[in-house]
C-alpha cells in the first residue's frame, strides 16, 4: 500500500490508489474505451473493462477471545467503526478455545455461535491490519490468546507480519484490574513479529477525560469493565470501541506494508 493510497493485497501486488468514489461500470468502460484504444491503419481495438482490476478493500482482522461476550460485543462495535471508513473492511475471527467443554460448563460460560469463524494462522498474511481483543488474566492476556500467538511461530521465522499495524482492546473485572497493563504486556507479541503497535492515544477527545461515570479503555485501546461478568458495556465504552475501529482503519489506509525477510536474508 502506498502512502496515502489503498492497501496492498496479501500477495505483494503493486500499490494502487483508493478513489473517493467508486466509478460506475458504464463510466469505467467509457473512460477506458476513449483513452486506451489501440489504433492501426485499418483497425481500432478497444480495451475492455476488466472487473478484476477493481480496487480491493483493505482488510483489518478483528481477532478476539471472549468468554462471557464482553470482548465480543466490543469486537462487533469495532467492526462497525472499521466498516464506516471507505475502502476498509473489518473481518471478525475467534481464536481457538483451550479449556475443556466440561470446564466451560462448570464456569457457566455461554456456548459460542457459529457466525464468527476460528482464525487459522496461515490466514494472517491476508490482513492489512489487526485488532486483537482479549480479557485479562492477572494483568496480562488470557491464556487462549497467548496460545494463539504461540502458534504463529512459522510466520515469525520469516517475519511475514513485519510492518503490519496492530492494536488491542481488552476486558477487565475492575477499574484497576489491568486496563493498561493487559495491552502493555501484549506489545511484546507484536515486537517479535515486527508489527507496528497503534494505540488510540487521546484521539477520542472529551470522552477520554470525563469523570462522571466509570468506564474501561485507555490510551492503549478500547476496554470494558465486566465486573462479576454480568455488567453490560456502557454506551461510552462501546463508542470508544467504534472510535478505535475508525481510527485503525484510517491508519491502515495510509500505511505501507514492507515485504518480509527470513532470518539471515538481506535486501538486494
PDB file of C-alpha atoms in Angstrom, residues 91-183:
ATOM      1  CA  UNK A  91     -13.357  -9.221   9.442  1.00  0.00           C
ATOM      2  CA  UNK A  92     -14.239 -10.953  12.715  1.00  0.00           C
ATOM      3  CA  UNK A  93     -12.409 -14.075  13.914  1.00  0.00           C
ATOM      4  CA  UNK A  94     -12.245 -16.045  17.151  1.00  0.00           C
ATOM      5  CA  UNK A  95      -9.164 -17.795  18.491  1.00  0.00           C
ATOM      6  CA  UNK A  96      -9.490 -21.477  19.474  1.00  0.00           C
ATOM      7  CA  UNK A  97     -10.666 -22.372  22.969  1.00  0.00           C
ATOM      8  CA  UNK A  98      -8.140 -24.174  25.144  1.00  0.00           C
ATOM      9  CA  UNK A  99     -10.431 -25.211  28.018  1.00  0.00           C
ATOM     10  CA  UNK A 100     -12.382 -28.469  28.030  1.00  0.00           C
ATOM     11  CA  UNK A 101     -16.125 -28.226  27.438  1.00  0.00           C
ATOM     12  CA  UNK A 102     -16.797 -29.673  30.888  1.00  0.00           C
ATOM     13  CA  UNK A 103     -14.716 -26.920  32.476  1.00  0.00           C
ATOM     14  CA  UNK A 104     -16.547 -24.255  30.498  1.00  0.00           C
ATOM     15  CA  UNK A 105     -19.893 -25.662  31.633  1.00  0.00           C
ATOM     16  CA  UNK A 106     -18.804 -25.570  35.279  1.00  0.00           C
ATOM     17  CA  UNK A 107     -17.807 -21.927  34.768  1.00  0.00           C
ATOM     18  CA  UNK A 108     -21.236 -21.258  33.209  1.00  0.00           C
ATOM     19  CA  UNK A 109     -19.650 -19.979  30.013  1.00  0.00           C
ATOM     20  CA  UNK A 110     -22.253 -19.428  27.253  1.00  0.00           C
ATOM     21  CA  UNK A 111     -21.860 -21.506  24.104  1.00  0.00           C
ATOM     22  CA  UNK A 112     -20.432 -19.606  21.142  1.00  0.00           C
ATOM     23  CA  UNK A 113     -22.379 -19.050  17.937  1.00  0.00           C
ATOM     24  CA  UNK A 114     -21.208 -20.168  14.509  1.00  0.00           C
ATOM     25  CA  UNK A 115     -21.322 -16.790  12.781  1.00  0.00           C
ATOM     26  CA  UNK A 116     -17.704 -15.923  13.684  1.00  0.00           C
ATOM     27  CA  UNK A 117     -15.155 -18.413  12.297  1.00  0.00           C
ATOM     28  CA  UNK A 118     -11.978 -19.555  14.017  1.00  0.00           C
ATOM     29  CA  UNK A 119      -8.836 -17.905  12.717  1.00  0.00           C
ATOM     30  CA  UNK A 120      -6.203 -20.062  11.040  1.00  0.00           C
ATOM     31  CA  UNK A 121      -2.589 -18.996  11.408  1.00  0.00           C
ATOM     32  CA  UNK A 122      -1.857 -19.110   7.685  1.00  0.00           C
ATOM     33  CA  UNK A 123      -4.734 -16.667   7.066  1.00  0.00           C
ATOM     34  CA  UNK A 124      -2.964 -13.893   8.961  1.00  0.00           C
ATOM     35  CA  UNK A 125      -0.881 -12.949   5.923  1.00  0.00           C
ATOM     36  CA  UNK A 126      -4.089 -11.833   4.176  1.00  0.00           C
ATOM     37  CA  UNK A 127      -4.648  -8.953   6.612  1.00  0.00           C
ATOM     38  CA  UNK A 128      -3.603  -5.328   6.149  1.00  0.00           C
ATOM     39  CA  UNK A 129      -4.055  -4.633   9.869  1.00  0.00           C
ATOM     40  CA  UNK A 130      -5.046  -6.301  13.124  1.00  0.00           C
ATOM     41  CA  UNK A 131      -7.049  -5.538  16.235  1.00  0.00           C
ATOM     42  CA  UNK A 132      -6.680  -8.211  18.912  1.00  0.00           C
ATOM     43  CA  UNK A 133      -9.184  -8.395  21.773  1.00  0.00           C
ATOM     44  CA  UNK A 134      -8.978 -10.434  24.973  1.00  0.00           C
ATOM     45  CA  UNK A 135      -9.823 -10.427  28.686  1.00  0.00           C
ATOM     46  CA  UNK A 136      -7.162 -10.038  31.325  1.00  0.00           C
ATOM     47  CA  UNK A 137      -5.667 -12.758  33.476  1.00  0.00           C
ATOM     48  CA  UNK A 138      -3.726 -11.182  36.354  1.00  0.00           C
ATOM     49  CA  UNK A 139      -2.825  -8.111  34.293  1.00  0.00           C
ATOM     50  CA  UNK A 140      -1.902  -9.801  31.010  1.00  0.00           C
ATOM     51  CA  UNK A 141      -3.698 -11.508  28.115  1.00  0.00           C
ATOM     52  CA  UNK A 142      -5.813 -14.609  28.644  1.00  0.00           C
ATOM     53  CA  UNK A 143      -4.118 -17.959  28.008  1.00  0.00           C
ATOM     54  CA  UNK A 144      -6.312 -18.638  24.983  1.00  0.00           C
ATOM     55  CA  UNK A 145      -4.948 -15.594  23.153  1.00  0.00           C
ATOM     56  CA  UNK A 146      -1.387 -16.330  24.292  1.00  0.00           C
ATOM     57  CA  UNK A 147      -1.709 -19.874  22.924  1.00  0.00           C
ATOM     58  CA  UNK A 148      -2.762 -18.434  19.589  1.00  0.00           C
ATOM     59  CA  UNK A 149       0.226 -16.108  19.431  1.00  0.00           C
ATOM     60  CA  UNK A 150       2.464 -19.040  20.362  1.00  0.00           C
ATOM     61  CA  UNK A 151       1.129 -20.889  17.314  1.00  0.00           C
ATOM     62  CA  UNK A 152       2.392 -18.210  14.901  1.00  0.00           C
ATOM     63  CA  UNK A 153       5.987 -19.452  15.088  1.00  0.00           C
ATOM     64  CA  UNK A 154       6.320 -20.185  11.367  1.00  0.00           C
ATOM     65  CA  UNK A 155       5.194 -16.683  10.437  1.00  0.00           C
ATOM     66  CA  UNK A 156       7.679 -15.249  12.922  1.00  0.00           C
ATOM     67  CA  UNK A 157      10.525 -17.254  11.414  1.00  0.00           C
ATOM     68  CA  UNK A 158      10.059 -15.495   8.074  1.00  0.00           C
ATOM     69  CA  UNK A 159       8.776 -12.207   9.541  1.00  0.00           C
ATOM     70  CA  UNK A 160       5.655 -12.495   7.419  1.00  0.00           C
ATOM     71  CA  UNK A 161       3.756  -9.989   9.584  1.00  0.00           C
ATOM     72  CA  UNK A 162       6.522  -7.383   9.799  1.00  0.00           C
ATOM     73  CA  UNK A 163       5.301  -3.842   9.295  1.00  0.00           C
ATOM     74  CA  UNK A 164       1.601  -4.620   9.730  1.00  0.00           C
ATOM     75  CA  UNK A 165      -0.293  -2.174  12.014  1.00  0.00           C
ATOM     76  CA  UNK A 166      -1.917  -3.783  15.062  1.00  0.00           C
ATOM     77  CA  UNK A 167      -3.747  -2.728  18.210  1.00  0.00           C
ATOM     78  CA  UNK A 168      -5.541  -4.142  21.253  1.00  0.00           C
ATOM     79  CA  UNK A 169      -8.836  -3.931  23.112  1.00  0.00           C
ATOM     80  CA  UNK A 170      -9.397  -5.575  26.485  1.00  0.00           C
ATOM     81  CA  UNK A 171     -11.796  -6.545  29.230  1.00  0.00           C
ATOM     82  CA  UNK A 172     -11.088  -6.489  32.967  1.00  0.00           C
ATOM     83  CA  UNK A 173     -13.125  -7.226  36.071  1.00  0.00           C
ATOM     84  CA  UNK A 174     -12.284  -3.998  37.891  1.00  0.00           C
ATOM     85  CA  UNK A 175     -11.028  -0.480  37.172  1.00  0.00           C
ATOM     86  CA  UNK A 176      -7.575  -1.320  38.453  1.00  0.00           C
ATOM     87  CA  UNK A 177      -7.546  -4.840  37.051  1.00  0.00           C
ATOM     88  CA  UNK A 178      -5.322  -4.296  34.027  1.00  0.00           C
ATOM     89  CA  UNK A 179      -6.941  -1.924  31.530  1.00  0.00           C
ATOM     90  CA  UNK A 180      -3.471  -0.648  30.650  1.00  0.00           C
ATOM     91  CA  UNK A 181      -1.139  -3.482  31.683  1.00  0.00           C
ATOM     92  CA  UNK A 182      -3.084  -6.092  29.710  1.00  0.00           C
ATOM     93  CA  UNK A 183      -2.426  -4.176  26.487  1.00  0.00           C
TER      94      UNK A 183
END
